[in-house]
Amino acid sequence: MSIGNSPEDERPFEDDSVAADHEEARPSIGHALRQARIAAGLTVDDVSSATRVRMNIVHAIEADDFSPCGGDVYARGHIRTLAKAVHLDPEPLLAQYGDEHGGRPAPTPAAPLFEAERIRPERRGPNWTAAMVAAIVAVIGFVGFTMFQGGDDGGNEANVAEGSTPDDSASPTTKTKKPADPKPEPSDSAIAAAPQDKVTVRVAAADGRSWIAAKDHNGRMLFDGVLKQGDTKTFQDSTKVHLVLGDAGAIDLFVNGKKIEEDFQPGSVERLTYTKGDPEAG
C-alpha cells in the first residue's frame, strides 16, 4: 500500500517517448519540399529556372544536405525561395531548420562609437593659396585673349578700309546638327495586328505573380522568369509558341489578338502550344 501517492503518480513517464514519436512523424525539410514540388507538377529543372537556385543545390536540399548552401543564412534563404516556388508556407520549415541547426544566427555586434569617431576625416579649412593662384591665372588668360581678339579686329578693319572684300570663310558659321528623331517602340496593339503568317502570344499577370517560360518552334528560349502582377510579355514566332505557366490562374492569355477563355485554376501548372490561325491550345 502506497502512502501519499495517487494512481497517476505511480504510472510510468511517457513524455519523452511521445515527443520522440512526434519528431519521427514530422517529415524532414527536404522531403516536404520534394513532395510539394511533385504535387505542383514541377521538375527540379523547372524550380531551378524559376528561382535561379542551381540544380545541384535543389537536389541537395531535397536530400536534407544543406552544406552546398554556404552557411545558415543562405540555407534559410534557399528554403524560403524553394517553398514559395512550390506553393508551400516557408515559416514552419524555417522554424524546423532552426530547431535542427541551433536557431537563428547571432547578429553581428555593432562597432563601438569611439571607433567611428576615430576614423572620421578631419575638416580642413579652404586653401586660399590655391584659390589666389587660380584667380591670377584666370585674369592673365582673360587679358591675353582680349588683346588677341583686338589684334584680329584691327587687321580686318584695315582690309576693309583699303577696299578689299572680307573673306566670308574667315568666320565660319557653326551649324547645329538636328538630332535624329528616336524610333518609336512597337506597342502591344501593333504586335497584336501582326501578319496572319505569324503567331503572336501576349501573357498578362492580371491576378497575381506567376513564373512563365516561352520557347519558339526551334526550342529556343524566349523568356524564363517571374511576371509580377500587372506585368505583360509578348512573344511572336513564324510557326508556334510553347508556354509553361507556373500559376495559370493568375494569367490572361491573348493569342493573335483574341483572348483565350480558359478556366485555369489558381496554382495550376499549364503547358500550352499555340500556332497560326484561330487560337487553339496544342
CSV table of C-alpha atoms in Angstrom, one decimal:
chain,number,residue,atom,x,y,z
A,1,MET,CA,0.0,0.0,0.0
A,2,SER,CA,1.4,3.3,-1.0
A,3,ILE,CA,1.1,6.3,1.2
A,4,GLY,CA,0.6,9.8,-0.2
A,5,ASN,CA,0.8,8.7,-3.8
A,6,SER,CA,-2.1,8.9,-6.2
A,7,PRO,CA,-2.5,6.3,-9.0
A,8,GLU,CA,-1.4,9.0,-11.5
A,9,ASP,CA,1.9,9.3,-9.7
A,10,GLU,CA,2.6,5.6,-9.9
A,11,ARG,CA,2.2,5.5,-13.8
A,12,PRO,CA,5.4,5.4,-15.9
A,13,PHE,CA,6.5,8.7,-17.6
A,14,GLU,CA,5.6,8.8,-21.3
A,15,ASP,CA,6.6,12.4,-22.2
A,16,ASP,CA,9.9,11.5,-23.7
A,17,SER,CA,8.5,8.7,-25.9
A,18,VAL,CA,5.6,10.9,-27.1
A,19,ALA,CA,7.9,13.7,-28.1
A,20,ALA,CA,10.2,11.3,-29.9
A,21,ASP,CA,7.2,9.8,-31.8
A,22,HIS,CA,6.1,13.3,-32.7
A,23,GLU,CA,9.6,14.2,-34.1
A,24,GLU,CA,9.6,10.9,-36.1
A,25,ALA,CA,6.2,11.7,-37.6
A,26,ARG,CA,7.2,15.1,-38.8
A,27,PRO,CA,8.7,14.9,-42.3
A,28,SER,CA,12.1,16.4,-43.0
A,29,ILE,CA,12.5,19.7,-44.7
A,30,GLY,CA,13.9,18.2,-47.9
A,31,HIS,CA,11.1,15.6,-48.0
A,32,ALA,CA,8.4,18.2,-47.6
A,33,LEU,CA,9.9,20.4,-50.4
A,34,ARG,CA,10.2,17.4,-52.7
A,35,GLN,CA,6.6,16.3,-52.1
A,36,ALA,CA,5.3,19.8,-52.7
A,37,ARG,CA,7.2,20.1,-55.9
A,38,ILE,CA,5.9,16.8,-57.2
A,39,ALA,CA,2.3,17.8,-56.2
A,40,ALA,CA,2.7,21.0,-58.2
A,41,GLY,CA,3.8,19.1,-61.3
A,42,LEU,CA,7.2,20.8,-61.4
A,43,THR,CA,10.6,19.2,-62.2
A,44,VAL,CA,13.9,20.2,-60.5
A,45,ASP,CA,14.8,22.0,-63.7
A,46,ASP,CA,11.5,24.0,-63.5
A,47,VAL,CA,12.1,25.1,-59.9
A,48,SER,CA,15.8,25.9,-60.7
A,49,SER,CA,14.8,28.1,-63.6
A,50,ALA,CA,12.1,29.9,-61.7
A,51,THR,CA,14.2,30.6,-58.5
A,52,ARG,CA,17.7,30.9,-60.0
A,53,VAL,CA,18.9,28.3,-57.4
A,54,ARG,CA,21.3,25.9,-59.0
A,55,MET,CA,20.0,22.4,-59.7
A,56,ASN,CA,22.7,20.7,-57.5
A,57,ILE,CA,21.7,22.8,-54.6
A,58,VAL,CA,18.0,22.0,-55.1
A,59,HIS,CA,18.9,18.2,-55.2
A,60,ALA,CA,21.0,18.6,-52.1
A,61,ILE,CA,18.3,20.4,-50.1
A,62,GLU,CA,15.7,17.9,-51.1
A,63,ALA,CA,18.1,15.3,-49.7
A,64,ASP,CA,18.4,17.3,-46.4
A,65,ASP,CA,22.0,18.2,-47.2
A,66,PHE,CA,22.5,22.0,-46.6
A,67,SER,CA,26.3,22.1,-46.9
A,68,PRO,CA,26.3,23.4,-50.5
A,69,CYS,CA,24.3,26.4,-49.4
A,70,GLY,CA,27.4,28.0,-47.9
A,71,GLY,CA,26.0,28.7,-44.4
A,72,ASP,CA,22.8,29.0,-42.3
A,73,VAL,CA,21.9,32.4,-43.7
A,74,TYR,CA,22.0,31.2,-47.3
A,75,ALA,CA,20.3,27.9,-46.4
A,76,ARG,CA,17.4,29.8,-44.9
A,77,GLY,CA,17.1,32.0,-48.0
A,78,HIS,CA,17.1,28.9,-50.3
A,79,ILE,CA,14.4,27.2,-48.1
A,80,ARG,CA,12.2,30.3,-48.3
A,81,THR,CA,12.6,30.7,-52.0
A,82,LEU,CA,12.0,27.0,-52.9
A,83,ALA,CA,9.0,26.8,-50.6
A,84,LYS,CA,7.3,29.8,-52.3
A,85,ALA,CA,8.1,28.3,-55.7
A,86,VAL,CA,6.2,25.0,-54.9
A,87,HIS,CA,3.3,26.9,-53.1
A,88,LEU,CA,4.4,25.9,-49.6
A,89,ASP,CA,4.4,28.0,-46.4
A,90,PRO,CA,8.1,28.6,-45.6
A,91,GLU,CA,7.7,29.6,-41.9
A,92,PRO,CA,7.2,26.1,-40.5
A,93,LEU,CA,10.2,24.8,-42.5
A,94,LEU,CA,12.3,27.7,-41.2
A,95,ALA,CA,11.3,27.0,-37.7
A,96,GLN,CA,12.1,23.3,-38.2
A,97,TYR,CA,15.5,24.3,-39.6
A,98,GLY,CA,16.2,26.5,-36.5
A,99,ASP,CA,15.3,23.6,-34.2
A,100,GLU,CA,17.6,21.2,-36.0
A,101,HIS,CA,20.5,23.6,-36.6
A,102,GLY,CA,20.7,25.8,-33.5
A,103,GLY,CA,18.2,28.6,-34.1
A,104,ARG,CA,18.8,31.9,-35.9
A,105,PRO,CA,22.5,33.1,-36.4
A,106,ALA,CA,23.6,35.6,-33.8
A,107,PRO,CA,23.6,39.2,-35.1
A,108,THR,CA,26.9,40.8,-35.8
A,109,PRO,CA,27.8,43.2,-32.9
A,110,ALA,CA,27.9,46.9,-33.8
A,111,ALA,CA,31.3,48.6,-33.7
A,112,PRO,CA,31.9,50.9,-30.7
A,113,LEU,CA,31.0,54.6,-31.2
A,114,PHE,CA,34.5,55.8,-30.5
A,115,GLU,CA,35.8,53.7,-33.4
A,116,ALA,CA,33.6,55.7,-35.8
A,117,GLU,CA,34.7,58.9,-34.3
A,118,ARG,CA,38.3,58.0,-34.6
A,119,ILE,CA,38.2,57.3,-38.3
A,120,ARG,CA,36.1,60.3,-39.2
A,121,PRO,CA,38.2,62.5,-41.5
A,122,GLU,CA,39.3,65.9,-40.2
A,123,ARG,CA,37.8,69.0,-41.6
A,124,ARG,CA,40.3,71.3,-43.3
A,125,GLY,CA,40.0,75.0,-44.0
A,126,PRO,CA,39.9,76.4,-47.5
A,127,ASN,CA,43.1,76.5,-49.4
A,128,TRP,CA,43.4,80.3,-50.0
A,129,THR,CA,46.8,80.0,-51.7
A,130,ALA,CA,45.5,77.7,-54.4
A,131,ALA,CA,42.4,79.9,-54.9
A,132,MET,CA,44.6,83.1,-55.4
A,133,VAL,CA,46.8,81.3,-57.9
A,134,ALA,CA,43.8,80.1,-59.9
A,135,ALA,CA,42.4,83.7,-59.9
A,136,ILE,CA,45.7,85.2,-61.1
A,137,VAL,CA,45.9,82.6,-63.9
A,138,ALA,CA,42.3,83.4,-65.0
A,139,VAL,CA,43.0,87.1,-65.1
A,140,ILE,CA,46.1,86.7,-67.2
A,141,GLY,CA,44.3,84.4,-69.6
A,142,PHE,CA,41.4,86.8,-70.0
A,143,VAL,CA,43.8,89.8,-70.7
A,144,GLY,CA,45.7,87.8,-73.3
A,145,PHE,CA,42.5,86.6,-75.0
A,146,THR,CA,41.2,90.2,-75.2
A,147,MET,CA,44.5,91.5,-76.7
A,148,PHE,CA,44.5,88.7,-79.3
A,149,GLN,CA,40.9,89.4,-80.3
A,150,GLY,CA,41.6,93.2,-80.6
A,151,GLY,CA,44.6,92.5,-82.9
A,152,ASP,CA,42.4,90.4,-85.2
A,153,ASP,CA,39.7,93.0,-85.4
A,154,GLY,CA,42.2,95.8,-86.3
A,155,GLY,CA,43.6,93.7,-89.2
A,156,ASN,CA,40.1,93.1,-90.6
A,157,GLU,CA,39.2,96.8,-90.3
A,158,ALA,CA,42.4,97.7,-92.3
A,159,ASN,CA,41.5,95.3,-95.0
A,160,VAL,CA,38.0,96.9,-95.3
A,161,ALA,CA,39.4,100.4,-95.4
A,162,GLU,CA,41.7,99.5,-98.3
A,163,GLY,CA,38.7,98.3,-100.4
A,164,SER,CA,39.3,94.6,-100.1
A,165,THR,CA,36.4,92.3,-99.7
A,166,PRO,CA,36.5,90.5,-96.4
A,167,ASP,CA,36.7,86.7,-96.7
A,168,ASP,CA,33.4,85.1,-95.6
A,169,SER,CA,35.3,81.9,-94.9
A,170,ALA,CA,37.2,83.6,-92.1
A,171,SER,CA,34.2,83.5,-89.9
A,172,PRO,CA,32.6,80.1,-90.5
A,173,THR,CA,29.0,79.7,-89.2
A,174,THR,CA,28.6,76.9,-86.7
A,175,LYS,CA,25.8,74.6,-87.9
A,176,THR,CA,23.8,72.8,-85.4
A,177,LYS,CA,23.1,69.2,-86.4
A,178,LYS,CA,19.4,68.3,-85.7
A,179,PRO,CA,19.3,65.1,-83.7
A,180,ALA,CA,17.5,62.2,-85.4
A,181,ASP,CA,14.1,61.5,-84.2
A,182,PRO,CA,14.0,58.4,-82.0
A,183,LYS,CA,12.3,55.4,-83.4
A,184,PRO,CA,9.1,54.7,-81.6
A,185,GLU,CA,9.0,51.3,-79.9
A,186,PRO,CA,6.3,48.9,-81.1
A,187,SER,CA,3.2,48.9,-79.0
A,188,ASP,CA,1.2,45.9,-77.9
A,189,SER,CA,-1.6,46.9,-80.4
A,190,ALA,CA,0.9,46.9,-83.2
A,191,ILE,CA,2.2,43.5,-82.2
A,192,ALA,CA,-1.4,42.2,-82.0
A,193,ALA,CA,-2.0,43.4,-85.5
A,194,ALA,CA,0.9,41.3,-86.9
A,195,PRO,CA,0.6,39.4,-90.2
A,196,GLN,CA,-1.5,36.3,-90.2
A,197,ASP,CA,1.5,34.2,-91.2
A,198,LYS,CA,2.9,34.5,-87.7
A,199,VAL,CA,1.6,33.5,-84.2
A,200,THR,CA,1.5,36.2,-81.5
A,201,VAL,CA,1.0,35.4,-77.8
A,202,ARG,CA,0.6,38.0,-75.1
A,203,VAL,CA,0.8,37.0,-71.5
A,204,ALA,CA,-0.6,39.3,-68.7
A,205,ALA,CA,-0.2,38.7,-65.0
A,206,ALA,CA,-3.7,40.1,-64.1
A,207,ASP,CA,-4.5,38.4,-60.8
A,208,GLY,CA,-1.0,37.9,-59.2
A,209,ARG,CA,2.6,36.9,-59.9
A,210,SER,CA,3.4,33.8,-61.9
A,211,TRP,CA,6.5,32.1,-63.3
A,212,ILE,CA,6.4,31.6,-67.1
A,213,ALA,CA,8.6,30.1,-69.7
A,214,ALA,CA,8.3,30.6,-73.5
A,215,LYS,CA,10.1,28.9,-76.4
A,216,ASP,CA,9.8,29.2,-80.2
A,217,HIS,CA,9.3,26.4,-82.7
A,218,ASN,CA,13.0,25.5,-82.6
A,219,GLY,CA,13.0,25.2,-78.8
A,220,ARG,CA,14.9,28.4,-78.3
A,221,MET,CA,14.1,30.1,-75.0
A,222,LEU,CA,12.3,33.4,-75.5
A,223,PHE,CA,11.7,34.2,-71.8
A,224,ASP,CA,12.2,32.4,-68.5
A,225,GLY,CA,11.2,34.3,-65.3
A,226,VAL,CA,8.6,35.6,-63.0
A,227,LEU,CA,5.9,38.2,-64.0
A,228,LYS,CA,4.7,40.4,-61.2
A,229,GLN,CA,1.1,41.4,-61.0
A,230,GLY,CA,0.4,44.0,-63.8
A,231,ASP,CA,3.4,42.9,-66.0
A,232,THR,CA,2.9,41.7,-69.6
A,233,LYS,CA,5.1,39.9,-72.1
A,234,THR,CA,4.5,39.4,-75.8
A,235,PHE,CA,6.1,36.6,-77.9
A,236,GLN,CA,6.0,36.1,-81.7
A,237,ASP,CA,7.2,33.3,-84.0
A,238,SER,CA,6.6,32.2,-87.6
A,239,THR,CA,5.2,28.8,-86.6
A,240,LYS,CA,4.4,28.2,-83.0
A,241,VAL,CA,5.0,29.3,-79.4
A,242,HIS,CA,5.4,26.9,-76.4
A,243,LEU,CA,4.3,28.1,-73.0
A,244,VAL,CA,4.7,26.9,-69.4
A,245,LEU,CA,2.6,28.8,-66.8
A,246,GLY,CA,3.6,28.2,-63.1
A,247,ASP,CA,0.3,29.7,-61.8
A,248,ALA,CA,-2.1,29.7,-64.7
A,249,GLY,CA,-5.0,31.1,-62.6
A,250,ALA,CA,-3.2,34.4,-62.4
A,251,ILE,CA,-2.7,34.8,-66.2
A,252,ASP,CA,-4.7,36.3,-69.0
A,253,LEU,CA,-3.8,35.0,-72.5
A,254,PHE,CA,-4.2,36.7,-75.8
A,255,VAL,CA,-3.4,34.7,-79.0
A,256,ASN,CA,-3.4,36.5,-82.4
A,257,GLY,CA,-5.3,39.4,-80.8
A,258,LYS,CA,-8.0,37.2,-79.2
A,259,LYS,CA,-8.4,36.4,-75.5
A,260,ILE,CA,-8.2,32.7,-74.5
A,261,GLU,CA,-11.3,31.9,-72.4
A,262,GLU,CA,-9.9,29.0,-70.4
A,263,ASP,CA,-10.9,28.3,-66.8
A,264,PHE,CA,-7.4,27.9,-65.4
A,265,GLN,CA,-7.3,27.2,-61.7
A,266,PRO,CA,-5.2,29.2,-59.2
A,267,GLY,CA,-1.8,27.5,-58.6
A,268,SER,CA,-2.2,25.1,-61.6
A,269,VAL,CA,0.7,24.4,-63.9
A,270,GLU,CA,-0.2,24.5,-67.6
A,271,ARG,CA,1.9,23.5,-70.7
A,272,LEU,CA,0.4,25.1,-73.8
A,273,THR,CA,1.3,25.4,-77.5
A,274,TYR,CA,-0.2,28.0,-79.9
A,275,THR,CA,0.0,28.2,-83.7
A,276,LYS,CA,-1.2,30.4,-86.5
A,277,GLY,CA,-4.9,30.9,-87.2
A,278,ASP,CA,-7.6,30.8,-84.6
A,279,PRO,CA,-6.2,30.4,-81.0
A,280,GLU,CA,-6.2,26.7,-80.1
A,281,ALA,CA,-4.2,25.1,-77.4
A,282,GLY,CA,-1.9,22.4,-78.7
